[in-house]
PDB file of C-alpha atoms in Angstrom:
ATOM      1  CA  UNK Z   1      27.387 -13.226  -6.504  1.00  0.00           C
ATOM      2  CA  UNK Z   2      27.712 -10.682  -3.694  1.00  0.00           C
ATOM      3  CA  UNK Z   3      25.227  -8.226  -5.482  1.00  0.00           C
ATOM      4  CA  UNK Z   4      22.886 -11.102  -6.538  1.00  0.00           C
ATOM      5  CA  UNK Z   5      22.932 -11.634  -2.806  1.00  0.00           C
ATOM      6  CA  UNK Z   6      22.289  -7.850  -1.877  1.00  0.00           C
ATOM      7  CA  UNK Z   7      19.133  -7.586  -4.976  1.00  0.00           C
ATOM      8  CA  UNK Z   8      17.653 -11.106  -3.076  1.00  0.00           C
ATOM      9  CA  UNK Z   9      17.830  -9.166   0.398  1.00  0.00           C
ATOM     10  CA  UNK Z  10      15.860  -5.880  -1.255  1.00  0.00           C
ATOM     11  CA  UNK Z  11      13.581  -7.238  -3.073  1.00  0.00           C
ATOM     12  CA  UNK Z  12      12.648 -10.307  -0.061  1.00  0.00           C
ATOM     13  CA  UNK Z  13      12.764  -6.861   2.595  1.00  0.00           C
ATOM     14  CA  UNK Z  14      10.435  -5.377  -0.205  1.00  0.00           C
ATOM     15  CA  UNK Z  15       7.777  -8.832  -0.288  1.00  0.00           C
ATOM     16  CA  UNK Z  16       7.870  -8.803   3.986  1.00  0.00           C
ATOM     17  CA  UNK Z  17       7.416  -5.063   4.135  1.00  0.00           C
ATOM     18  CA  UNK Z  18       4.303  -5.537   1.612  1.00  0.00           C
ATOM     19  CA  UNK Z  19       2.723  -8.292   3.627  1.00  0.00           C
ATOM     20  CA  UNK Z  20       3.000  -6.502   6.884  1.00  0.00           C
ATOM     21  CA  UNK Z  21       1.241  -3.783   5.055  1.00  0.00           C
ATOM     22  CA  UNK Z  22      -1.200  -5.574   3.873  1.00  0.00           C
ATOM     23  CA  UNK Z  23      -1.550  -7.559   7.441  1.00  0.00           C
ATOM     24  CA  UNK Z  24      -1.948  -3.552   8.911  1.00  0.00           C
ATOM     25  CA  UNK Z  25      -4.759  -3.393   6.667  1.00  0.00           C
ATOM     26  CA  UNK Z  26      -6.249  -6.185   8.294  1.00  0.00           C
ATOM     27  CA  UNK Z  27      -5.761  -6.558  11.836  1.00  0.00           C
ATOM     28  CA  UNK Z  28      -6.008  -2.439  12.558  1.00  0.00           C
ATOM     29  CA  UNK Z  29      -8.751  -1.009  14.457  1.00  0.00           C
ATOM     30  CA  UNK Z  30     -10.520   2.036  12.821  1.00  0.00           C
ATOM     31  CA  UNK Z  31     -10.009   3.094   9.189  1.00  0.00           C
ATOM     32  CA  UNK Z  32      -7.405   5.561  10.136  1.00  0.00           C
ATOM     33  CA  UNK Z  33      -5.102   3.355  10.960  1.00  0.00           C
ATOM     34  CA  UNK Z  34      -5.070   1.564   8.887  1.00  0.00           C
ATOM     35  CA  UNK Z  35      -4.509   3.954   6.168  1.00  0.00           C
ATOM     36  CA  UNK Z  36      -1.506   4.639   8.237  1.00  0.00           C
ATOM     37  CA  UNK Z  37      -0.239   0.803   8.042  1.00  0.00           C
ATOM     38  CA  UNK Z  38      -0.857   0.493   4.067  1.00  0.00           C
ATOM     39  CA  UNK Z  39       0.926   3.941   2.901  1.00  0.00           C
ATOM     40  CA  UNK Z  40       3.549   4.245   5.020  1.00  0.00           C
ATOM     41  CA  UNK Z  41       4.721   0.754   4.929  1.00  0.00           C
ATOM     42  CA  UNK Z  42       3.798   0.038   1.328  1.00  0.00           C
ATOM     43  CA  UNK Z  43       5.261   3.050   0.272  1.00  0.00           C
ATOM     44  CA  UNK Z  44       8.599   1.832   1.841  1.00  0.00           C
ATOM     45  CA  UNK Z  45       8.031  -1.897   0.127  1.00  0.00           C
ATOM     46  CA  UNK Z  46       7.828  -0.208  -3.304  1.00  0.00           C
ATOM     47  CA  UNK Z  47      11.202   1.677  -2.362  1.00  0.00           C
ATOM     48  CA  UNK Z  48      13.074  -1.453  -1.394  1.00  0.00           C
ATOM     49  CA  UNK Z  49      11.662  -3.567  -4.434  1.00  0.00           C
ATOM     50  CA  UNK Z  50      12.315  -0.868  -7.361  1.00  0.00           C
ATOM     51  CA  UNK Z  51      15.950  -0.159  -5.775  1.00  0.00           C
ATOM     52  CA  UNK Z  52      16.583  -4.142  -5.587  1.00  0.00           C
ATOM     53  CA  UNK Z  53      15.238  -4.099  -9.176  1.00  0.00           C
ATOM     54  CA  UNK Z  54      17.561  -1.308 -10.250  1.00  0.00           C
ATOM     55  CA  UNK Z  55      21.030  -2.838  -8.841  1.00  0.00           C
ATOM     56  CA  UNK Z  56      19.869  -6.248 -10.936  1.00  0.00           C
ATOM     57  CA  UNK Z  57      19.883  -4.113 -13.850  1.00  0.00           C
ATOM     58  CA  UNK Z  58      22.895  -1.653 -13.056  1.00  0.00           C
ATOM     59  CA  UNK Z  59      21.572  -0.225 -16.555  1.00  0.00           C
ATOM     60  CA  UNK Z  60      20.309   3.468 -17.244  1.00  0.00           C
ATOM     61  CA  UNK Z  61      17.261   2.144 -19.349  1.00  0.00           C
ATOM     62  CA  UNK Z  62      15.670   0.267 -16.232  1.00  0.00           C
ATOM     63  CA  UNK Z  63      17.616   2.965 -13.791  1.00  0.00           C
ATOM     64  CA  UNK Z  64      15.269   5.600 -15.051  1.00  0.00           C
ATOM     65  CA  UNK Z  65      12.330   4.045 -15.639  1.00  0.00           C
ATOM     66  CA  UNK Z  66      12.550   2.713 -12.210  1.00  0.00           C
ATOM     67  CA  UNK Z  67      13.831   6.581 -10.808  1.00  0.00           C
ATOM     68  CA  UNK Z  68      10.210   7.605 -12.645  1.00  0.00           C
ATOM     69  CA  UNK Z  69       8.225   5.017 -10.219  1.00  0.00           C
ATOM     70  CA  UNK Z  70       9.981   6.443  -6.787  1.00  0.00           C
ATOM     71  CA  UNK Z  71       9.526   9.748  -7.511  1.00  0.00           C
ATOM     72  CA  UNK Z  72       6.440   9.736  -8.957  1.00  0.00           C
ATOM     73  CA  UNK Z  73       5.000   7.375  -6.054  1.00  0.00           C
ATOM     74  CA  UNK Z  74       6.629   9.889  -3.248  1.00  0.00           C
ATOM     75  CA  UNK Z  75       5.486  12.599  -4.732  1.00  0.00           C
ATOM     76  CA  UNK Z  76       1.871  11.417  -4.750  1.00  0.00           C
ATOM     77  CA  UNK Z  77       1.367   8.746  -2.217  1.00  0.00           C
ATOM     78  CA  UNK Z  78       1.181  11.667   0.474  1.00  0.00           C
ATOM     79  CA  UNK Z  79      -1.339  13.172  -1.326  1.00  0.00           C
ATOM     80  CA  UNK Z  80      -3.216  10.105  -1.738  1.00  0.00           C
ATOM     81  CA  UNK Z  81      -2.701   9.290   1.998  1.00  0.00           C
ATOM     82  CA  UNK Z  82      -3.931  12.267   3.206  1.00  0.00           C
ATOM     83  CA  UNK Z  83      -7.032  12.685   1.209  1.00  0.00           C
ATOM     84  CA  UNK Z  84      -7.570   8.993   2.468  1.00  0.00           C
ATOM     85  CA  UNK Z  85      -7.485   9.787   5.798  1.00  0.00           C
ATOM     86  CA  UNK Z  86      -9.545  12.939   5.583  1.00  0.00           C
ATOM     87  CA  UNK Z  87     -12.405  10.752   3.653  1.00  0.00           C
ATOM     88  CA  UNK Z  88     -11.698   8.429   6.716  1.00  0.00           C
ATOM     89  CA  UNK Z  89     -12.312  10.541   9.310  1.00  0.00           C
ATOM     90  CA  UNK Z  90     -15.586  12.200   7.912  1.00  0.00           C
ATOM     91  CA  UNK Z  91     -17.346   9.021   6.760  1.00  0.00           C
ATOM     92  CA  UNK Z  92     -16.637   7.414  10.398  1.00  0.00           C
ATOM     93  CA  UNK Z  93     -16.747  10.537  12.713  1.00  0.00           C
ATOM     94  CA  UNK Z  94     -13.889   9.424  14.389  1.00  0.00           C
ATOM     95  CA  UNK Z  95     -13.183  11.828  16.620  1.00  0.00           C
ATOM     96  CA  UNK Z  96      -9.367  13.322  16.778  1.00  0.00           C
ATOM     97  CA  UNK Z  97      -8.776  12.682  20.245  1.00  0.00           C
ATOM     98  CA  UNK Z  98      -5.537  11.012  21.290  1.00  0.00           C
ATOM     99  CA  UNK Z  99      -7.339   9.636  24.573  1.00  0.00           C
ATOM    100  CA  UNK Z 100      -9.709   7.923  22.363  1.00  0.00           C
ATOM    101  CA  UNK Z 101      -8.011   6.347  19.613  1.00  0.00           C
ATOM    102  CA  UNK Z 102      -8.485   2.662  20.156  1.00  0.00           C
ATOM    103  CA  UNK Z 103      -5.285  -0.232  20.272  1.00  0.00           C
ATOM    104  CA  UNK Z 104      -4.930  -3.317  18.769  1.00  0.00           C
ATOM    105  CA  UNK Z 105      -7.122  -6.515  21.655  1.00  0.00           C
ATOM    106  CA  UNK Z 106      -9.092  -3.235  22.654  1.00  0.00           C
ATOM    107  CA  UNK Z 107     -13.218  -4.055  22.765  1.00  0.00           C
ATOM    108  CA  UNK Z 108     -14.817  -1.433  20.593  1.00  0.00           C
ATOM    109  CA  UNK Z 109     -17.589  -1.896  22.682  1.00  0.00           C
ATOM    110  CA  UNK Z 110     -16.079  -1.247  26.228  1.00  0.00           C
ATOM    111  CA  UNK Z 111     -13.807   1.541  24.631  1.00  0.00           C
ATOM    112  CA  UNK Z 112     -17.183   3.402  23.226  1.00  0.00           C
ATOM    113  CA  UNK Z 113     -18.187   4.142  26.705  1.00  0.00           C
ATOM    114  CA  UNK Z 114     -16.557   6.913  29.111  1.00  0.00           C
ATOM    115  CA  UNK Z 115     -13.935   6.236  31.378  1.00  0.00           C
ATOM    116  CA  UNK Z 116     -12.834   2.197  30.386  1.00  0.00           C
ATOM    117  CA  UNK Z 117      -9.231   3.528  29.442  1.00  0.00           C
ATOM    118  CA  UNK Z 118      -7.047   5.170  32.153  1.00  0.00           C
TER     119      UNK Z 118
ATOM    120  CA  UNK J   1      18.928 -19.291  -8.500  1.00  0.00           C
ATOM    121  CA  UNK J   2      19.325 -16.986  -4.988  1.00  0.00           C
ATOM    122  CA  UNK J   3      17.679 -14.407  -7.564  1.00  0.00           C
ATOM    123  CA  UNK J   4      14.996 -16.444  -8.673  1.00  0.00           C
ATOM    124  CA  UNK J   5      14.255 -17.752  -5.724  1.00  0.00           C
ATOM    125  CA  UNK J   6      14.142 -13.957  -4.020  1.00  0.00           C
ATOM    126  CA  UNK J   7      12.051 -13.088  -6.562  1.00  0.00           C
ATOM    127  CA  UNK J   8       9.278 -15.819  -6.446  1.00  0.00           C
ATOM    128  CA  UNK J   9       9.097 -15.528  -2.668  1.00  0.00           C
ATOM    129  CA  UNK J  10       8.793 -11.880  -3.599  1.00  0.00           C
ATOM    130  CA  UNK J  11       5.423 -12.515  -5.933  1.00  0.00           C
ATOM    131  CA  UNK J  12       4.148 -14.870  -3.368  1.00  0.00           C
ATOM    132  CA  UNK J  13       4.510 -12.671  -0.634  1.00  0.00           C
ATOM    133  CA  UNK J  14       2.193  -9.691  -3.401  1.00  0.00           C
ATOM    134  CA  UNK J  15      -0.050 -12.330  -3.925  1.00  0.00           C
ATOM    135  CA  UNK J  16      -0.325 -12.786  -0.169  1.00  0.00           C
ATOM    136  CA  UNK J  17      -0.852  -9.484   0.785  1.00  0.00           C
ATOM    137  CA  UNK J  18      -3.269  -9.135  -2.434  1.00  0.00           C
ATOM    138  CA  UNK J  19      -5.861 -11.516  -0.629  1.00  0.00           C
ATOM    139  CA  UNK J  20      -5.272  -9.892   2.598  1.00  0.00           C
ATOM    140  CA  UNK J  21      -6.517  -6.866   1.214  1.00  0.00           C
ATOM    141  CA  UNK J  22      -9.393  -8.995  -0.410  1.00  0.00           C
ATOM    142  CA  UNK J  23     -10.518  -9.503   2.744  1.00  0.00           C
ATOM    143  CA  UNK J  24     -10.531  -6.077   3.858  1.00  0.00           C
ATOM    144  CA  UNK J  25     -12.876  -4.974   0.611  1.00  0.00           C
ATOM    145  CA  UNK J  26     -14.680  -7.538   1.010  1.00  0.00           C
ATOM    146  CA  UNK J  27     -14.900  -6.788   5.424  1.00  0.00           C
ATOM    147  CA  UNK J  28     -15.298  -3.335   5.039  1.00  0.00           C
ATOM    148  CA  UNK J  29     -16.813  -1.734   7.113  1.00  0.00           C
ATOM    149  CA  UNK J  30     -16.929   1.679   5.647  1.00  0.00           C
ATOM    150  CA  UNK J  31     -15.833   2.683   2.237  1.00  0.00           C
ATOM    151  CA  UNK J  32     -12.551   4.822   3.386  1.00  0.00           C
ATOM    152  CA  UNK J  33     -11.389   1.033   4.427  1.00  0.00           C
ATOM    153  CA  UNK J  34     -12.069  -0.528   0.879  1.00  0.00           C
ATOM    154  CA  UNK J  35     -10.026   2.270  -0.445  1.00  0.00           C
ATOM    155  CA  UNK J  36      -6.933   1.772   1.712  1.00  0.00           C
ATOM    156  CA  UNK J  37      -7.046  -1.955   0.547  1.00  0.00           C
ATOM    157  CA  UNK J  38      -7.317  -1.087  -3.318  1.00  0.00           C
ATOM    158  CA  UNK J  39      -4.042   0.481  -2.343  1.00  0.00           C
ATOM    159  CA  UNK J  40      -2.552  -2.298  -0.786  1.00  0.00           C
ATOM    160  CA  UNK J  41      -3.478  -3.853  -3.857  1.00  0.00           C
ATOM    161  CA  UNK J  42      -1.898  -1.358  -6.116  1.00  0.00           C
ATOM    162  CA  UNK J  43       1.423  -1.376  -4.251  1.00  0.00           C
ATOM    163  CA  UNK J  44       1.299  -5.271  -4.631  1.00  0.00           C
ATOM    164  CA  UNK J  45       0.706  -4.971  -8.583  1.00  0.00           C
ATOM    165  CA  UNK J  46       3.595  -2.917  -8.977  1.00  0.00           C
ATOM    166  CA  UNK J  47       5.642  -5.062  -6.732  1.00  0.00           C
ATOM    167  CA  UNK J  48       4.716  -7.550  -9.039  1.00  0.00           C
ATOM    168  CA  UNK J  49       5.473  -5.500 -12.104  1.00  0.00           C
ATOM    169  CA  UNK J  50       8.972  -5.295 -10.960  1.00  0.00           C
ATOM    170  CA  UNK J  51       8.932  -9.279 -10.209  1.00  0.00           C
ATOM    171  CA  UNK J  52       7.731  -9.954 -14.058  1.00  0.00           C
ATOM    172  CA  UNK J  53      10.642  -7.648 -15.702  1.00  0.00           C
ATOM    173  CA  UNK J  54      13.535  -9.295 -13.779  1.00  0.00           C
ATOM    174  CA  UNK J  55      12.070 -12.662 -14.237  1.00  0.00           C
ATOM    175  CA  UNK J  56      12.112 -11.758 -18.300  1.00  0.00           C
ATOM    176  CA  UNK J  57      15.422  -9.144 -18.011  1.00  0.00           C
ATOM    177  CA  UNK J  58      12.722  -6.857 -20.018  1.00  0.00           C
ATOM    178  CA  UNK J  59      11.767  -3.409 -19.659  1.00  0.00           C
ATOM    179  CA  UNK J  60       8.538  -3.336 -20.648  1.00  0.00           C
ATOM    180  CA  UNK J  61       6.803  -4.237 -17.346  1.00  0.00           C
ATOM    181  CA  UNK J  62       8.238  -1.102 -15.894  1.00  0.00           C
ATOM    182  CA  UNK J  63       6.337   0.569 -18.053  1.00  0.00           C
ATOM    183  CA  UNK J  64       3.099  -0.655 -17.311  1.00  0.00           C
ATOM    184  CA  UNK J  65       4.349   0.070 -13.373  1.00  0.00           C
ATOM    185  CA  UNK J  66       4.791   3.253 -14.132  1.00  0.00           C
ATOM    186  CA  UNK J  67       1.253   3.304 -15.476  1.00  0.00           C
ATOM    187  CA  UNK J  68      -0.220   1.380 -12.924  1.00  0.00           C
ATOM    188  CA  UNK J  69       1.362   4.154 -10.455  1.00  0.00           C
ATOM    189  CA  UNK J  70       0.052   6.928 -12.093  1.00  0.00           C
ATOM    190  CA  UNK J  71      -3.570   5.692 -12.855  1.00  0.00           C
ATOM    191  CA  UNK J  72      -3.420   4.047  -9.168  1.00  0.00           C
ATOM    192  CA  UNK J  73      -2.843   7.748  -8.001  1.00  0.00           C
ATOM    193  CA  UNK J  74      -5.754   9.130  -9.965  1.00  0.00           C
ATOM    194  CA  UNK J  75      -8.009   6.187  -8.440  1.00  0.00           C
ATOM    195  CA  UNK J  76      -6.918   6.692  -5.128  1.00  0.00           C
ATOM    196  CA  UNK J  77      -7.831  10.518  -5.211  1.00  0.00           C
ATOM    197  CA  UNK J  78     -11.024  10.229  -6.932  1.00  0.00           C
ATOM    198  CA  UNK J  79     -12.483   7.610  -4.418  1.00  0.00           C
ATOM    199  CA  UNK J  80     -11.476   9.803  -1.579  1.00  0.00           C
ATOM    200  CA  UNK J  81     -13.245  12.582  -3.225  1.00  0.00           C
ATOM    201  CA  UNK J  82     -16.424   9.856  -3.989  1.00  0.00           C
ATOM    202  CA  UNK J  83     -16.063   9.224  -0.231  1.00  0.00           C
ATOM    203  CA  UNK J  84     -16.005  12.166   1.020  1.00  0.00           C
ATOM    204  CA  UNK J  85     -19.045  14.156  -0.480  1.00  0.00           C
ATOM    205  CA  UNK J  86     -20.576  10.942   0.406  1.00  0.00           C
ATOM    206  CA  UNK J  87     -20.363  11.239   3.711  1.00  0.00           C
ATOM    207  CA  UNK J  88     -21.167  15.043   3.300  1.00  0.00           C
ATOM    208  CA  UNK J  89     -24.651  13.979   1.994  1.00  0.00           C
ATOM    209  CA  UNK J  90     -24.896  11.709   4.904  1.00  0.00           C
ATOM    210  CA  UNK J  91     -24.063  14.707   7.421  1.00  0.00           C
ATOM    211  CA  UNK J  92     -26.925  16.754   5.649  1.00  0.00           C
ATOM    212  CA  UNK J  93     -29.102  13.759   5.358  1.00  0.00           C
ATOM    213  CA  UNK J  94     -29.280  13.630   9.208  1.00  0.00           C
TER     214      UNK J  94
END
């Protein structure tokens, strides 16, 4: 009962992380960040899902199979990420300037111009 | 029941974030952005994966996560790549 409780409250973290992800993806400014929201956060959905999947099982057939996913997905999601972001920053000429990056309510049309942030 | 109940909130919340990312692709603007939201939509296929094998207390659909993962991976990379010389052409283009 106790452990059914603790694989519901990984695998439901898992589901919000996800959507937040996914809502990063949407409501995010410029490409580059949100390629931050959806591998950063999705990465740690994944994590929270496969480890609530692997203390339902408590069983060394799903435990590896499941040990196989996590690595292999933080092995390669930084890769991924990173080539993202470097495709992202070319095809948009954003340029990497902390003064400029834009915030969330921000009008991309007021902060295009010179001197609107302070 | 707790379980089950975890674990359909669980696919509804995938399935959630799945048409959030719809809307991205389909939003755009550039093509770095419809990238990041195929792998929203990756993460949310294995997600579900995980969902469909403790629903059924079988193995098998950790197997097709772990080959969602790896050809996700692959998919990801290559439509950076796709991205990126496209924009190249556009910078010599100009």
């Amino acid at each position: 009962m106790m452990l059914d409780a603790l694989v519901s409250v990984f695998l439901l973290a898992g589901g919000v992380l996800l959507l937040i992800a996914a809502w990063g993806v949407v409501a995010l400014p410029d490409a580059l960040s949100r390629q931050h929201a959806a591998t950063k956060a999705g990465t740690f959905a994944l994590a929270m899902v496969c480890i609530g999947a692997m203390l339902f099982a408590l069983d060394w057939a799903w435990s590896w199979r499941i040990l196989l996913i996590l690595g292999f997905l933080l092995a390669t999601l930084p890769v991924a990420s990173h080539l993202l972001a470097r495709a992202a920053v070319r095809e948009s000429n954003l340029v990497p300037d902390a003064s400029q990056v834009r915030l969330i309510g921000d009008d991309p049309a007021q902060a295009s111009k010179p001197g609107s942030r302070t | 029941m707790m379980l089950w109940l975890a674990t359909t909130l669980l696919v509804l919340l995938a399935l959630a974030s799945c048409g959030l990312a719809t809307w991205r692709i389909i939003q755009g603007p550039t093509h770095a952005d419809r990238v990041v939201a195929l792998d929203i939509m990756l993460a949310a296929a294995v997600g579900l994966c995980v969902a469909a094998s403790i629903y059924t207390a079988r193995t098998v659909f950790l197997d097709v996560a772990i080959g969602l993962a790896l050809v996700g991976f692959v998919a990801t990379v290559g439509w950076a790549r796709v991205v990126d010389k496209g924009a190249d052409q556009q910078g010599a283009d100009q």
